Amino acid sequence: MLKLLFLGDIVGRPGRDIVVDRLPGLRRERAIDFVIANVENAAAGAGITGSIAKSLLESGVDAITLGDHVWDQRGWENEITEIERVCRPANLPKKCPGWDHLVIEARGFRVAVFTVLGRSFMNMKAEDPFAAADRMIEQLRPQADAIIVEIHAEATSEKQALGWYLDGRVTAVLGTHTHVPTADATVLPKGTAFMCDLGMTGPYESVLGRAIEPVVQRFIDGMPRRFDVATEDVRMSAALIEIDAKTARSEKIELVTVRR
Ligand SMILES: [Fe+2]
Ligand SMILES: [Fe+2]
């Protein structure tokens, strides 16, 4: 049995700090073999930088994924290929820099991971995530024992549809982007672990990680404001999956919440 932890969107310094403080202990306590993290909001709430990516990789994250905020930090498009173990969404236009998948290995077992962006209520130029997943799975099958698909999307319907579409073909389909963990962690009938959203790793006394008051006022009057990252009720939110090493099917999935 192999254990894989997938952390939902890391938001700002509070999100980074709890990962650095608590991930090494959690890895040991739960005997976790693989850790993957979405870091699209790690730098001041939007995007990622090279130095932040490196510090997260040094704290026990094995593979880093991104979402629609992938290009928010200036210069990241030049840095992305200089750092190993970072990939950008696989269904972005082909000419975008960065790897479209990663393969990590532990105990002789290889796990491939890639992200697809949804297209419903998402403002990105992205290829059909279903077709992209088909293409990536075909490409990765010979290189990996298990494949983990991250669906970074707004609509729960699009995420559930992709879960059913890939059931039995990959080890897990895990949702990110909405920053709110869902109570639907399940193993689908053909052995694919599924969850609509892993929730964020960041401050929960907030609106999706941002300070509450400016967001409330923006909804009321529509005036632009600075949305600073919030600071309180910081949690790490992740899915922990148990994978059968022989079949690469998921045996179990649970939501793991760690409070500061
Ligand atoms: Fe996010
Ligand atoms: Fe996102």
mmCIF file of C-alpha atoms and ligand atoms in Angstrom, residues 9 40 68-69 152 177, ligand 2:
data_model
loop_
_atom_site.group_PDB
_atom_site.id
_atom_site.type_symbol
_atom_site.label_atom_id
_atom_site.label_comp_id
_atom_site.label_asym_id
_atom_site.label_seq_id
_atom_site.Cartn_x
_atom_site.Cartn_y
_atom_site.Cartn_z
ATOM 1 C CA ASP A 9 -4.163 25.511 -3.240
ATOM 2 C CA GLU A 40 -1.090 28.660 -7.581
ATOM 3 C CA ASP A 68 -5.299 29.526 -13.658
ATOM 4 C CA HIS A 69 -3.004 31.821 -11.609
ATOM 5 C CA HIS A 152 -8.600 22.749 -11.539
ATOM 6 C CA HIS A 177 -9.449 25.956 -7.405
HETATM 7 FE FE FE B 2 -7.480 28.623 -9.494
#
